[in-house]
Amino acid sequence: MKGFLQIHDPLKPKGHVVGIDLGTTNSLVAAVINGKAECLAADEGDARLLPSVVHYSANGSVIVGKRASELLPQFPTDTIKSVKRFMGKSLGDVETRKLGAYKFLEGKQGVVRFEVAGGQPVTPIEVSGEILRQLKRRGESHFAGKVEQAVITVPAYFDDAQRQATKDAGRLAGLDVLRLLNEPTAAALAYGLDKGVQGLYAVYDLGGGTFDISILELIDGVFQVKSVGGDSALGGDDFDRAIAQKVLDARGIKEPSAQQIATLLQLARAAKERLTDAPQTELVFEGAPFPITRADFDSWIAPLLNKTGVSAKRALKDAGVSVEDVKGVVLVGGSTRVPAVRSYVAQIFDREPLSDIDPDQVVALGAAIQADLLTNEERKDEVLLLDVIPLSLGLETMGGIAEKLIGRNSTIPIAQAQIFTTFQDGQTGMDIHVVQGERELVQDNRSLARFKLSGIPPMAAGMGRVQVTFRVDADGILQVSAKEESTGIEQQITVKPTHGLTDEEMEQMLLDSIDHAEDDMQKRLLAEQRVEAERLLMDGAKQLKENGDLLSTDERREFEAQLTRLSTLAKTETNHEALKAVITDVDGKARPFVEKILDRAIGKAAVGQQIEDF
Amino acid sequence: MTHVATHFELFNLPLSVDLDVKALDDLHRKLSLETHPDRLTGADARERRIAAEKSASLNEAVKVLRDPVRRAFYVLELKGVKLDTEHAAAALKMPMEFLEEIMERREALDGARQARELSRAQSMAKEIAALKSASLSTAQTALRADDVPTASIALGKVRYYSRFLEEVEAFEEELAAS
């Protein structure tokens, strides 16, 4: 009955709503179905996690997810992973260049652009947009209907530029972003509504690339965030890097190649995952094993964990509570599977953490619940979220000092105004420099935007009074206006330019994405086949080189002709089904050759075994 | 000119330096349930904008009223003395010996900061925190008796002390970040 009603509900003219966890390593989409939040599985299998990896092929196609991550070792600069760590960042940010073997478009200030195969350089917003589009498609194939509205989660510790970038990525993917929801808040919502908790809770969220800690109080249908803290550049990726670095050190590799880094990071990640259950493991890099015990690993990551402890203590202090007041600690994020992380959390909070909802899914489930609460008329009185801004917002004043207008952990939405006076006789303009962060000096904080209020009538120093107003909306996004009191001259901006895209750039991208949307599906299927063809071509060439002696001259000529045919069609054929047929055909013709290669390989392995046996 | 509701009026509370924070929090939660824009997602853009503004005023008000220091400054402001800019604070005739003393203390703090001696800075902060709370209580007593000049000087001192404590905190952050 309810499903039928929903179809005719006039308040739901916009299709289905979903919650999206846009993660550093994996992303998920969830929805409330028959009153229960569920993560949606991919149509091609039962995998719920979509690896947040995007591959750009030479032929201009874009591949997202597991298939893209398989292409990563081979195409390290054309395959973008952990793009979340680049959101809202510029090339000037210290961390940016350390994150992977990417080629950046140099010489352009502002937003990061990756040089990838097959077309124009892409921004992190576009890369994230591809991931979101894939999840939107997943939702649409699940519902067999349109998905146009979503709640997207962000780390609580994301600053204004990072939030703007995420919202823009949503728009690019054709989603109306109902709300940017802080990840720990989403997790608390999933626990709160599912498990019926009340009281003061801490959420410890360690993902692939971000760490968040939130202190929340759940009373009488209001989820109030008391404080948040964290580090937007700390996560499980850093654990992988710690392992990879040890291997490089041990092997004396000073300047690893892009491919070496990419391969090693994947091996490190797999080793880390094995150490969750096993006390020791080894990774095999370039043919040689490297043993790792859990104790080694624990000691390598201990400094990273201590950083999370400092943030947790600060968050408790900001909330005005002590460890004893906390009724429970919720674990979120794949990296909380690491045993050392669990025991560290247990130690700092003096209690065993809760993890009965899958830490990979809990954020997406919370986002789906919030999406439902925001759109489902029947549920909107159930619960209200009161969130906070993570970092103080302020202005540059004389001497490069940052003057805070809205302190961190202020409940949003919020507005705050302050009067600044002119400091020179006859001053007719005032530079407004908006910054975010806790440090005293402007240079140590994040610069968000600059603008100038001009047209102040000349008067004596201290007589001109400019009222600057900061407004932060429920998504945590800032708008600033400045007004000279005697003339009423006013200027207003949504904070954006420094590390974001200009409105024109955004508009162009939106136009492009609409153009693409229609033939998107066709393109994706074709792209998949082209990648398949490329793989077959590459394998074929490799086998010819290594095992070509197994073929007679005629057989060899025939096989090469097949590969040439495929190579041409892979470039020219625009019908994905036709291309697929050719691939199947070529693959079938290669079968006798493959069998010979396999025989030889088995022969070799058998020899190897005998040697070992003696 | 229309009358803008004071933070106290928003919560229907009497203007006073004394306030039950727990009761305020409860009230804030209750009012948020009525005014938060998320409660009106079906409404038109104009209604939602009004709701967002109301909600923002409530959040701003509760932030000021929850904190005894901000609350005292706000009460003083409603009594006609606004200490929100350096200029206004400087216009107060602060006692000379106080200014000299705070200057000396800040120099000592700068010294500790340059030498990166956190514990020295923290023990100074402890003394200042005690002075701050004494001045605050002087200000509160004066405000209860409607003695604006005494309250102004006392809160002027609180402002200097707060600055000092903020500087110590900035120092702590600086060390934690390095």
PDB file of N, CA and C in Angstrom, chain A residues 54-62 75-81 101-105 113-123 126-127:
ATOM      1  N   VAL A  54      38.584   6.242 -10.656  1.00  0.00           N
ATOM      2  CA  VAL A  54      38.081   6.618 -11.969  1.00  0.00           C
ATOM      3  C   VAL A  54      39.217   6.521 -12.983  1.00  0.00           C
ATOM      4  N   HIS A  55      38.963   5.784 -14.046  1.00  0.00           N
ATOM      5  CA  HIS A  55      39.978   5.617 -15.089  1.00  0.00           C
ATOM      6  C   HIS A  55      39.564   6.369 -16.354  1.00  0.00           C
ATOM      7  N   TYR A  56      40.517   7.117 -16.883  1.00  0.00           N
ATOM      8  CA  TYR A  56      40.297   7.823 -18.146  1.00  0.00           C
ATOM      9  C   TYR A  56      41.100   7.119 -19.235  1.00  0.00           C
ATOM     10  N   SER A  57      40.412   6.569 -20.229  1.00  0.00           N
ATOM     11  CA  SER A  57      41.106   5.829 -21.281  1.00  0.00           C
ATOM     12  C   SER A  57      41.498   6.755 -22.424  1.00  0.00           C
ATOM     13  N   ALA A  58      42.451   6.273 -23.205  1.00  0.00           N
ATOM     14  CA  ALA A  58      42.949   7.052 -24.336  1.00  0.00           C
ATOM     15  C   ALA A  58      41.828   7.362 -25.329  1.00  0.00           C
ATOM     16  N   ASN A  59      40.821   6.504 -25.403  1.00  0.00           N
ATOM     17  CA  ASN A  59      39.738   6.735 -26.358  1.00  0.00           C
ATOM     18  C   ASN A  59      38.658   7.677 -25.826  1.00  0.00           C
ATOM     19  N   GLY A  60      38.925   8.285 -24.662  1.00  0.00           N
ATOM     20  CA  GLY A  60      37.997   9.279 -24.145  1.00  0.00           C
ATOM     21  C   GLY A  60      36.914   8.720 -23.249  1.00  0.00           C
ATOM     22  N   SER A  61      36.939   7.412 -23.004  1.00  0.00           N
ATOM     23  CA  SER A  61      35.893   6.873 -22.151  1.00  0.00           C
ATOM     24  C   SER A  61      36.316   6.908 -20.685  1.00  0.00           C
ATOM     25  N   VAL A  62      35.322   6.821 -19.830  1.00  0.00           N
ATOM     26  CA  VAL A  62      35.554   6.926 -18.391  1.00  0.00           C
ATOM     27  C   VAL A  62      35.021   5.667 -17.717  1.00  0.00           C
ATOM     28  N   PHE A  75      47.977   1.926 -15.593  1.00  0.00           N
ATOM     29  CA  PHE A  75      47.820   3.320 -16.010  1.00  0.00           C
ATOM     30  C   PHE A  75      47.788   4.232 -14.793  1.00  0.00           C
ATOM     31  N   PRO A  76      48.913   4.311 -14.066  1.00  0.00           N
ATOM     32  CA  PRO A  76      48.856   5.026 -12.796  1.00  0.00           C
ATOM     33  C   PRO A  76      48.515   6.511 -12.916  1.00  0.00           C
ATOM     34  N   THR A  77      48.857   7.138 -14.045  1.00  0.00           N
ATOM     35  CA  THR A  77      48.554   8.574 -14.118  1.00  0.00           C
ATOM     36  C   THR A  77      47.174   8.852 -14.709  1.00  0.00           C
ATOM     37  N   ASP A  78      46.578   7.857 -15.346  1.00  0.00           N
ATOM     38  CA  ASP A  78      45.256   8.057 -15.949  1.00  0.00           C
ATOM     39  C   ASP A  78      44.139   7.500 -15.073  1.00  0.00           C
ATOM     40  N   THR A  79      44.524   6.947 -13.933  1.00  0.00           N
ATOM     41  CA  THR A  79      43.541   6.342 -13.045  1.00  0.00           C
ATOM     42  C   THR A  79      43.623   7.069 -11.713  1.00  0.00           C
ATOM     43  N   ILE A  80      42.558   7.784 -11.398  1.00  0.00           N
ATOM     44  CA  ILE A  80      42.591   8.627 -10.205  1.00  0.00           C
ATOM     45  C   ILE A  80      41.928   7.897  -9.045  1.00  0.00           C
ATOM     46  N   LYS A  81      42.699   7.693  -7.972  1.00  0.00           N
ATOM     47  CA  LYS A  81      42.091   7.143  -6.756  1.00  0.00           C
ATOM     48  C   LYS A  81      42.219   8.159  -5.632  1.00  0.00           C
ATOM     49  N   ALA A 101      50.947   9.244  -8.124  1.00  0.00           N
ATOM     50  CA  ALA A 101      51.844   9.482  -9.250  1.00  0.00           C
ATOM     51  C   ALA A 101      51.112  10.228 -10.349  1.00  0.00           C
ATOM     52  N   TYR A 102      50.454  11.333 -10.007  1.00  0.00           N
ATOM     53  CA  TYR A 102      49.662  11.989 -11.033  1.00  0.00           C
ATOM     54  C   TYR A 102      50.453  13.046 -11.777  1.00  0.00           C
ATOM     55  N   LYS A 103      49.943  13.343 -12.997  1.00  0.00           N
ATOM     56  CA  LYS A 103      50.490  14.472 -13.742  1.00  0.00           C
ATOM     57  C   LYS A 103      49.511  15.621 -13.547  1.00  0.00           C
ATOM     58  N   PHE A 104      50.026  16.739 -13.047  1.00  0.00           N
ATOM     59  CA  PHE A 104      49.144  17.880 -12.839  1.00  0.00           C
ATOM     60  C   PHE A 104      49.361  18.902 -13.934  1.00  0.00           C
ATOM     61  N   LEU A 105      48.282  19.586 -14.258  1.00  0.00           N
ATOM     62  CA  LEU A 105      48.401  20.694 -15.191  1.00  0.00           C
ATOM     63  C   LEU A 105      49.074  21.820 -14.427  1.00  0.00           C
ATOM     64  N   ARG A 113      44.227  20.249 -11.399  1.00  0.00           N
ATOM     65  CA  ARG A 113      43.754  19.577 -12.614  1.00  0.00           C
ATOM     66  C   ARG A 113      44.694  18.428 -12.952  1.00  0.00           C
ATOM     67  N   PHE A 114      44.105  17.258 -13.147  1.00  0.00           N
ATOM     68  CA  PHE A 114      44.898  16.084 -13.502  1.00  0.00           C
ATOM     69  C   PHE A 114      44.998  15.994 -15.016  1.00  0.00           C
ATOM     70  N   GLU A 115      46.212  15.724 -15.515  1.00  0.00           N
ATOM     71  CA  GLU A 115      46.345  15.450 -16.943  1.00  0.00           C
ATOM     72  C   GLU A 115      46.133  13.964 -17.126  1.00  0.00           C
ATOM     73  N   VAL A 116      45.102  13.608 -17.872  1.00  0.00           N
ATOM     74  CA  VAL A 116      44.797  12.196 -18.079  1.00  0.00           C
ATOM     75  C   VAL A 116      44.649  11.916 -19.564  1.00  0.00           C
ATOM     76  N   ALA A 117      44.672  10.636 -19.889  1.00  0.00           N
ATOM     77  CA  ALA A 117      44.548  10.241 -21.291  1.00  0.00           C
ATOM     78  C   ALA A 117      43.163  10.606 -21.810  1.00  0.00           C
ATOM     79  N   GLY A 118      43.105  10.810 -23.095  1.00  0.00           N
ATOM     80  CA  GLY A 118      41.809  10.852 -23.755  1.00  0.00           C
ATOM     81  C   GLY A 118      41.061  12.158 -23.704  1.00  0.00           C
ATOM     82  N   GLY A 119      41.698  13.255 -23.297  1.00  0.00           N
ATOM     83  CA  GLY A 119      40.948  14.502 -23.357  1.00  0.00           C
ATOM     84  C   GLY A 119      41.528  15.585 -22.493  1.00  0.00           C
ATOM     85  N   GLN A 120      40.671  16.526 -22.144  1.00  0.00           N
ATOM     86  CA  GLN A 120      41.070  17.678 -21.352  1.00  0.00           C
ATOM     87  C   GLN A 120      41.475  17.242 -19.946  1.00  0.00           C
ATOM     88  N   PRO A 121      42.340  18.040 -19.294  1.00  0.00           N
ATOM     89  CA  PRO A 121      42.620  17.766 -17.882  1.00  0.00           C
ATOM     90  C   PRO A 121      41.316  17.818 -17.063  1.00  0.00           C
ATOM     91  N   VAL A 122      41.236  17.022 -16.023  1.00  0.00           N
ATOM     92  CA  VAL A 122      40.011  16.986 -15.220  1.00  0.00           C
ATOM     93  C   VAL A 122      40.290  17.489 -13.805  1.00  0.00           C
ATOM     94  N   THR A 123      39.274  18.092 -13.217  1.00  0.00           N
ATOM     95  CA  THR A 123      39.383  18.585 -11.851  1.00  0.00           C
ATOM     96  C   THR A 123      38.864  17.507 -10.894  1.00  0.00           C
ATOM     97  N   GLU A 126      35.176  17.049 -11.135  1.00  0.00           N
ATOM     98  CA  GLU A 126      34.678  16.207 -12.227  1.00  0.00           C
ATOM     99  C   GLU A 126      34.887  14.725 -11.935  1.00  0.00           C
ATOM    100  N   VAL A 127      36.043  14.410 -11.349  1.00  0.00           N
ATOM    101  CA  VAL A 127      36.321  13.005 -11.032  1.00  0.00           C
ATOM    102  C   VAL A 127      35.289  12.499 -10.023  1.00  0.00           C
TER     103      VAL A 127
END
